[in-house]
JSON list of C-alpha atoms in Angstrom, two decimals:
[
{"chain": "C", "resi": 2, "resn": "UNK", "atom": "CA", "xyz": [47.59, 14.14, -46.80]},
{"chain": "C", "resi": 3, "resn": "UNK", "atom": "CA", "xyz": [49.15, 14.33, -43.37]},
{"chain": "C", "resi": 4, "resn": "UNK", "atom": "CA", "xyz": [49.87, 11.76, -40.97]},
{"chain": "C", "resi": 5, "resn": "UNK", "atom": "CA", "xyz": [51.88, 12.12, -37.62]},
{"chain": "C", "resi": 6, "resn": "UNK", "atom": "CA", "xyz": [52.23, 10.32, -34.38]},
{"chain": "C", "resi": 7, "resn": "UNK", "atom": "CA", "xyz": [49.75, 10.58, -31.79]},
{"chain": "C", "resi": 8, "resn": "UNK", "atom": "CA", "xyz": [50.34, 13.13, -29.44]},
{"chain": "C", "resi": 9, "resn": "UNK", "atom": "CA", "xyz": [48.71, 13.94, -25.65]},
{"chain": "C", "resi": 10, "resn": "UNK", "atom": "CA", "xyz": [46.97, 16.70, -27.10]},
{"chain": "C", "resi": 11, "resn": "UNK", "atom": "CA", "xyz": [44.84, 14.25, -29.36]},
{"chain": "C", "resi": 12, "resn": "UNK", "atom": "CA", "xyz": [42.94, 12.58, -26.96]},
{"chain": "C", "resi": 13, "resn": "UNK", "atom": "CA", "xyz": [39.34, 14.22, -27.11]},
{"chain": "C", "resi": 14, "resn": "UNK", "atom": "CA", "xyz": [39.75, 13.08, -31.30]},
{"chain": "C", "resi": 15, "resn": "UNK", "atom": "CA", "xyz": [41.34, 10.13, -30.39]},
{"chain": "C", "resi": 16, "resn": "UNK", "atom": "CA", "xyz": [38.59, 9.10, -27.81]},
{"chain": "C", "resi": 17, "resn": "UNK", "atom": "CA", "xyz": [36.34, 9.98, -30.76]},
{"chain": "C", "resi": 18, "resn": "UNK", "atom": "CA", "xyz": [38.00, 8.09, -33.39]},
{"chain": "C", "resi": 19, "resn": "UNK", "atom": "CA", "xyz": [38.53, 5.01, -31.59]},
{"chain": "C", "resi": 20, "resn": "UNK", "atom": "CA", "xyz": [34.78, 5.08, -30.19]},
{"chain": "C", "resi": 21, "resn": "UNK", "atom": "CA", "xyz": [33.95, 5.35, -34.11]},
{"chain": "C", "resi": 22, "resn": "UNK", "atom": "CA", "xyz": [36.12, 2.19, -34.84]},
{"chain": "C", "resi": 23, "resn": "UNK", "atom": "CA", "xyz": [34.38, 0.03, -32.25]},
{"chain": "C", "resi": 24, "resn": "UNK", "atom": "CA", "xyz": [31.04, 1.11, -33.64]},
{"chain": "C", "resi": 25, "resn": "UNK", "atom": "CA", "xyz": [31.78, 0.25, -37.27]},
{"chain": "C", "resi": 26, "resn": "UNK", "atom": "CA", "xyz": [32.95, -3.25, -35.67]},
{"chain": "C", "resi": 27, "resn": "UNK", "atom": "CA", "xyz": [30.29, -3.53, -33.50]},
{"chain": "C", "resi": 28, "resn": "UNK", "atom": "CA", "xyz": [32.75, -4.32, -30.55]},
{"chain": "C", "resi": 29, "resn": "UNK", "atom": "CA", "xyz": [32.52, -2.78, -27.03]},
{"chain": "C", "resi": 30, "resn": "UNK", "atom": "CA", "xyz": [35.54, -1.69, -25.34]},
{"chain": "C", "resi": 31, "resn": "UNK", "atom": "CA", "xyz": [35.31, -1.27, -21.84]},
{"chain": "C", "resi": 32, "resn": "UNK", "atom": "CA", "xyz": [36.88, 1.88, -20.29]},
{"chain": "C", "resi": 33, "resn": "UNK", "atom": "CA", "xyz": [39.84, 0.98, -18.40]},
{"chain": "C", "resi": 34, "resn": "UNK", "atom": "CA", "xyz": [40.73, -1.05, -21.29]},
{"chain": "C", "resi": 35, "resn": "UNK", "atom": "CA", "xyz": [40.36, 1.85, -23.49]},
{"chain": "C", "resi": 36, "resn": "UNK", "atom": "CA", "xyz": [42.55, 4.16, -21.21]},
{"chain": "C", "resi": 37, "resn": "UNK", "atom": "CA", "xyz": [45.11, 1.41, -20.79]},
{"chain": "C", "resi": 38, "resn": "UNK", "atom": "CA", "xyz": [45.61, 1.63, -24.53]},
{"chain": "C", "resi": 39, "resn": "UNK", "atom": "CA", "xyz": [45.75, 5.52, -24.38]},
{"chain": "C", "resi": 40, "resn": "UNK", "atom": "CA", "xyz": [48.30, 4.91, -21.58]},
{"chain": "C", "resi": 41, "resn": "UNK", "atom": "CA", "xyz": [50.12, 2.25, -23.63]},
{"chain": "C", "resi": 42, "resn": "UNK", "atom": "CA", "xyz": [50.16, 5.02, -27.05]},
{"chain": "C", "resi": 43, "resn": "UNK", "atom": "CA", "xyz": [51.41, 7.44, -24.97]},
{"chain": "C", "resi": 44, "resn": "UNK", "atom": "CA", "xyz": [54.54, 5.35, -23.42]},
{"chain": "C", "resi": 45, "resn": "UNK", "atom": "CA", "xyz": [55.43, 4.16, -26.50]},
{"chain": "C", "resi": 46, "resn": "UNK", "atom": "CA", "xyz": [57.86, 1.77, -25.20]},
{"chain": "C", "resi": 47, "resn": "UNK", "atom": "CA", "xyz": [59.11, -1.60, -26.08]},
{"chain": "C", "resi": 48, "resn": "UNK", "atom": "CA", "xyz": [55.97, -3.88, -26.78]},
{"chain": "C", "resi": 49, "resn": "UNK", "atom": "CA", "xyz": [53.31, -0.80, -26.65]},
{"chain": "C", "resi": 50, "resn": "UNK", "atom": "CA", "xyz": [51.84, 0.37, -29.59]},
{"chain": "C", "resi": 51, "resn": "UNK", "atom": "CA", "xyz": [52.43, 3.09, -31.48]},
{"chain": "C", "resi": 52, "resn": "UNK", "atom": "CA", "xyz": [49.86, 5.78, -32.63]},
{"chain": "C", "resi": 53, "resn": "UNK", "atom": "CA", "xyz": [49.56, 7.41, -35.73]},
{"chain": "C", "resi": 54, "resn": "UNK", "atom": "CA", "xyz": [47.09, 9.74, -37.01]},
{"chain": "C", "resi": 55, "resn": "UNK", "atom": "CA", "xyz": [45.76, 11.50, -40.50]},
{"chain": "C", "resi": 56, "resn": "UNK", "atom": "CA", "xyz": [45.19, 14.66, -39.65]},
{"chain": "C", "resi": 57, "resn": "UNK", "atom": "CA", "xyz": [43.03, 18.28, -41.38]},
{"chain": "C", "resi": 58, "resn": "UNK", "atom": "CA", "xyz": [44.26, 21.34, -42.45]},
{"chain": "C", "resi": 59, "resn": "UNK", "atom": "CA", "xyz": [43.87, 22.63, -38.45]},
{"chain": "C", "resi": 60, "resn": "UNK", "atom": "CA", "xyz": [46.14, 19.71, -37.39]},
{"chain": "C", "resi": 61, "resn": "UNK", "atom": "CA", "xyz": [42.59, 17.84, -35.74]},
{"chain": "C", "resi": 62, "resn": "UNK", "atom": "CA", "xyz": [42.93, 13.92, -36.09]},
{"chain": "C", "resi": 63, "resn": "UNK", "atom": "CA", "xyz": [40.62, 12.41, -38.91]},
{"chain": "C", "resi": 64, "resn": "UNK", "atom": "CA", "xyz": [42.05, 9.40, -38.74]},
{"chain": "C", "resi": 65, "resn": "UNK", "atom": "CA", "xyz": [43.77, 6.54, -36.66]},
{"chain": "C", "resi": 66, "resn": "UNK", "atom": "CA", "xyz": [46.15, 3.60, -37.09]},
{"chain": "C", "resi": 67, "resn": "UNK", "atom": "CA", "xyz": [47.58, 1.54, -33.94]},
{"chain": "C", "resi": 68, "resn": "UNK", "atom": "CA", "xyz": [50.84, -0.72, -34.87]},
{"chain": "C", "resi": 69, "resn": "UNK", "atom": "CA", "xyz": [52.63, -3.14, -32.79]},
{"chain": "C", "resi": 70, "resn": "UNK", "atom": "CA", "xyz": [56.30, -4.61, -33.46]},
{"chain": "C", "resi": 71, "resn": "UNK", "atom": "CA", "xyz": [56.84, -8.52, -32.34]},
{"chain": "C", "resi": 72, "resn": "UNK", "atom": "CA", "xyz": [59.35, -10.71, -32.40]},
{"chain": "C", "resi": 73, "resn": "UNK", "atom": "CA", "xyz": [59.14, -13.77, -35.14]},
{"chain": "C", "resi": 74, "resn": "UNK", "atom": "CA", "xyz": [60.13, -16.77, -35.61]},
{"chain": "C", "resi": 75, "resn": "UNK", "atom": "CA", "xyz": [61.12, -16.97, -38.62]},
{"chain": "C", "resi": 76, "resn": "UNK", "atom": "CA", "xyz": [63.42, -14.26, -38.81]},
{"chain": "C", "resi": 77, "resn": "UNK", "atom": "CA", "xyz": [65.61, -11.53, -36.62]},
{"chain": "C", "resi": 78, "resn": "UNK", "atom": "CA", "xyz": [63.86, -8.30, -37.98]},
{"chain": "C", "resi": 79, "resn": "UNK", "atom": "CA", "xyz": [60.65, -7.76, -36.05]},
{"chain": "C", "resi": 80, "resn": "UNK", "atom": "CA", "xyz": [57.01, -8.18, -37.96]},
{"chain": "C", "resi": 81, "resn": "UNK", "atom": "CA", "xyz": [54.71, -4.56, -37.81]},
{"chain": "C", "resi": 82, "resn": "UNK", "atom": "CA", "xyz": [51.18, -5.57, -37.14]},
{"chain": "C", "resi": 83, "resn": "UNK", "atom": "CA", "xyz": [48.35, -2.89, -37.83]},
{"chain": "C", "resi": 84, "resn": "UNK", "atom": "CA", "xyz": [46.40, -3.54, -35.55]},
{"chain": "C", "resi": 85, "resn": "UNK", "atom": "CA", "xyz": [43.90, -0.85, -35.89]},
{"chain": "C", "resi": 86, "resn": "UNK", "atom": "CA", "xyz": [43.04, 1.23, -38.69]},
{"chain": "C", "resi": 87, "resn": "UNK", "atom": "CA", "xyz": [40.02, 4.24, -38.89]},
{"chain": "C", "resi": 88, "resn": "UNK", "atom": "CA", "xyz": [39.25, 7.35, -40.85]},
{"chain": "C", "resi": 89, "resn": "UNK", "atom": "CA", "xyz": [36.41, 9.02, -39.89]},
{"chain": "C", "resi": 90, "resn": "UNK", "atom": "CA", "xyz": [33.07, 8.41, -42.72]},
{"chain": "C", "resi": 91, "resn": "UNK", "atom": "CA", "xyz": [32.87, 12.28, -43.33]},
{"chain": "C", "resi": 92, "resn": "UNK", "atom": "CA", "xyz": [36.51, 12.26, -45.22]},
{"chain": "C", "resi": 93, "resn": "UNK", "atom": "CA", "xyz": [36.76, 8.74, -46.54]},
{"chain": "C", "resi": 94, "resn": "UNK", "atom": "CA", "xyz": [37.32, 8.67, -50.06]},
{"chain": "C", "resi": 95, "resn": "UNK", "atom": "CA", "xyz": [40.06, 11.42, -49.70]},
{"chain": "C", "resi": 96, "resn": "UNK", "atom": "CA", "xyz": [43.17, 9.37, -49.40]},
{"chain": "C", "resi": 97, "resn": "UNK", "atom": "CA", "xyz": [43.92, 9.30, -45.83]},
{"chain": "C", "resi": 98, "resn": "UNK", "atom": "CA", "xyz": [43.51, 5.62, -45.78]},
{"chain": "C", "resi": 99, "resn": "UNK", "atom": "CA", "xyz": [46.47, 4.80, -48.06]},
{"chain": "C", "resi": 100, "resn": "UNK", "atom": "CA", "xyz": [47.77, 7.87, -46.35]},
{"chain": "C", "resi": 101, "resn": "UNK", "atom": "CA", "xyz": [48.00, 6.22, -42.61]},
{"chain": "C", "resi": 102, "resn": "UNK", "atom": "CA", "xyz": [49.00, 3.10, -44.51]},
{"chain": "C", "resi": 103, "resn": "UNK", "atom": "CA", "xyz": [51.78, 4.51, -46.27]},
{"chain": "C", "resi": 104, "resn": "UNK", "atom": "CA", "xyz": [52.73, 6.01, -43.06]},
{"chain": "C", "resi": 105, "resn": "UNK", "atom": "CA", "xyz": [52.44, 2.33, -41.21]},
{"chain": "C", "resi": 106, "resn": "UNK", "atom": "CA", "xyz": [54.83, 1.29, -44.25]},
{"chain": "C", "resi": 107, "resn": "UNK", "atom": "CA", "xyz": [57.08, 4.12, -43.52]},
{"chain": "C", "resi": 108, "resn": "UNK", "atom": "CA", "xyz": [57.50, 3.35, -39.48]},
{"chain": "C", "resi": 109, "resn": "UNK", "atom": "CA", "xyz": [58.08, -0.76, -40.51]},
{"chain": "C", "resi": 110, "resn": "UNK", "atom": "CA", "xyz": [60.79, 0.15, -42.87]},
{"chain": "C", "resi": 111, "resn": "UNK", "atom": "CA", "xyz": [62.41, 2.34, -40.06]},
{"chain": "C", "resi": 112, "resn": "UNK", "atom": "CA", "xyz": [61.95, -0.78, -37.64]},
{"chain": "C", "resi": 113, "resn": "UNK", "atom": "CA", "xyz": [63.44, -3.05, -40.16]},
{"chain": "C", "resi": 114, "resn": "UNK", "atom": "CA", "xyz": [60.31, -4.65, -40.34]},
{"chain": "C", "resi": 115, "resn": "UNK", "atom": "CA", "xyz": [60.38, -8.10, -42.44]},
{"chain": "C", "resi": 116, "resn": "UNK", "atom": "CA", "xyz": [56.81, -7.61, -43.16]},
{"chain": "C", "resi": 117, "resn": "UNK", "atom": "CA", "xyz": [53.85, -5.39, -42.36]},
{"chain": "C", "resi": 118, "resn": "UNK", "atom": "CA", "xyz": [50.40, -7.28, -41.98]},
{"chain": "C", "resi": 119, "resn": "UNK", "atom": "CA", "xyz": [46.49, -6.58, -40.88]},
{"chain": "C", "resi": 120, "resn": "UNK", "atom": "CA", "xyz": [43.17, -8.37, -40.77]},
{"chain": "C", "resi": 121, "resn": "UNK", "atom": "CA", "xyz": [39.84, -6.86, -41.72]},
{"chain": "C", "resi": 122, "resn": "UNK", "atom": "CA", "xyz": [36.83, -8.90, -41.98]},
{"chain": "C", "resi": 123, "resn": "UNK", "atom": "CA", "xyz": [35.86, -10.78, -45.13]},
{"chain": "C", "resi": 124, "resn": "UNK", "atom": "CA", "xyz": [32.16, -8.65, -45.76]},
{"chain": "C", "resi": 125, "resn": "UNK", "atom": "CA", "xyz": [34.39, -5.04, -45.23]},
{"chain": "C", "resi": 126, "resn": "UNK", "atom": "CA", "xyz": [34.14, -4.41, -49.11]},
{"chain": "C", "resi": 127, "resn": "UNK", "atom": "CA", "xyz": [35.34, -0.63, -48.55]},
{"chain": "C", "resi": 128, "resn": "UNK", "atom": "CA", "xyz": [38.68, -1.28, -46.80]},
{"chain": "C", "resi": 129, "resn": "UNK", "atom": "CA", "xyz": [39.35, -4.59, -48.78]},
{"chain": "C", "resi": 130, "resn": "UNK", "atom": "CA", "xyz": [39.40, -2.22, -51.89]},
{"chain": "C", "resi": 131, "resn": "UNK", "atom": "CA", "xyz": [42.63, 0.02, -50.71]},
{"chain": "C", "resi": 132, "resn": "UNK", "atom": "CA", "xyz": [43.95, -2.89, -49.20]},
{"chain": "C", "resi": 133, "resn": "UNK", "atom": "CA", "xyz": [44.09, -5.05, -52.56]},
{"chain": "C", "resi": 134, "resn": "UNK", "atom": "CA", "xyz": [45.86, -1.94, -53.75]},
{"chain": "C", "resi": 135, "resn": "UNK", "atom": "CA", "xyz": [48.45, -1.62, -51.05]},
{"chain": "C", "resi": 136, "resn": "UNK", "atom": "CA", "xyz": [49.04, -4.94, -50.10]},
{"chain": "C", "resi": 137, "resn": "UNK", "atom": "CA", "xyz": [48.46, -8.74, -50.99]},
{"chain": "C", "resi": 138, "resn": "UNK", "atom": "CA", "xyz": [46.05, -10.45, -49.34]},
{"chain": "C", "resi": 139, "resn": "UNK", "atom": "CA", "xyz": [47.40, -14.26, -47.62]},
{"chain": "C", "resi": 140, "resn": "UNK", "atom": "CA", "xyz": [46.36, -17.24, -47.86]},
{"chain": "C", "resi": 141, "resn": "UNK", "atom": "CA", "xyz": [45.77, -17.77, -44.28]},
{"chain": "C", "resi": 142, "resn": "UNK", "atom": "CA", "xyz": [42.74, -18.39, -42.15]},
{"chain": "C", "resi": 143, "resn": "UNK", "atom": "CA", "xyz": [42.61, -17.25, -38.34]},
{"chain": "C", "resi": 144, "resn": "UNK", "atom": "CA", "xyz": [41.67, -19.21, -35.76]},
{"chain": "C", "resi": 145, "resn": "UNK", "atom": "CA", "xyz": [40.52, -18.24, -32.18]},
{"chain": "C", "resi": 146, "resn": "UNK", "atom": "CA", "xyz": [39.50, -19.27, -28.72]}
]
């Protein structure tokens, strides 16, 4: 499996992908906020994300991950937050999941990342299956306004 970082060139699949992600979640993005994050992926600056992507044998993105790097407070290294993480239905099942993961695992460890963490919601069976192979679920409950 390949993964690589997001590159200009991506945007049609990335537009695609992300469009994909929102559906699964049943969340609407609205444009400029969607372009802000393209703008934000393509910076890749202190504080903006940073884009990854599984890609086929023709080098066209299949897949997406978004991670972030924050400050903590309980310790000097930074903390890698996956933010986002999609792999489009028609090649799930063939790896690139744990593939972007791995890939996630490999950019924290290059950050010095004390930890790497995500969120998924309770009923998404499918992810939570690679993810209590990859990683071990906390104990803790979110809370929003």
């Amino acid at each position: 499996m390949t993964t690589r970082r997001l590159a200009a060139k991506d945007k049609p699949a990335w537009l695609r992908l992300f469009a994909g992600y929102n559906a699964f979640y049943q969340a609407h993005v609205a444009p400029e906020v969607v372009e802000s994050l393209w703008q934000r992926l393509m910076r890749a600056g202190p504080g903006d994300h940073i884009g990854l992507v599984a890609v086929d044998a023709h080098d066209e993105p299949v897949g997406l991950a978004h991670i972030l790097f924050h400050a903590s407070s309980w310790s000097i290294a930074p903390d890698c937050y996956l933010e986002d993480l999609f792999v489009d239905p028609t090649v799930r099942g063939s790896g690139l999941g744990r593939a972007l993961i791995a890939a996630v695992y490999a950019h924290a460890d290059a950050h010095g990342a004390r930890r790497t963490y995500w969120m998924t919601q309770e009923t998404n069976a499918t992810a939570r299956r690679l993810y209590d192979q990859v990683a071990k679920k906390s104990d803790f409950v979110q809370y929003r306004r």
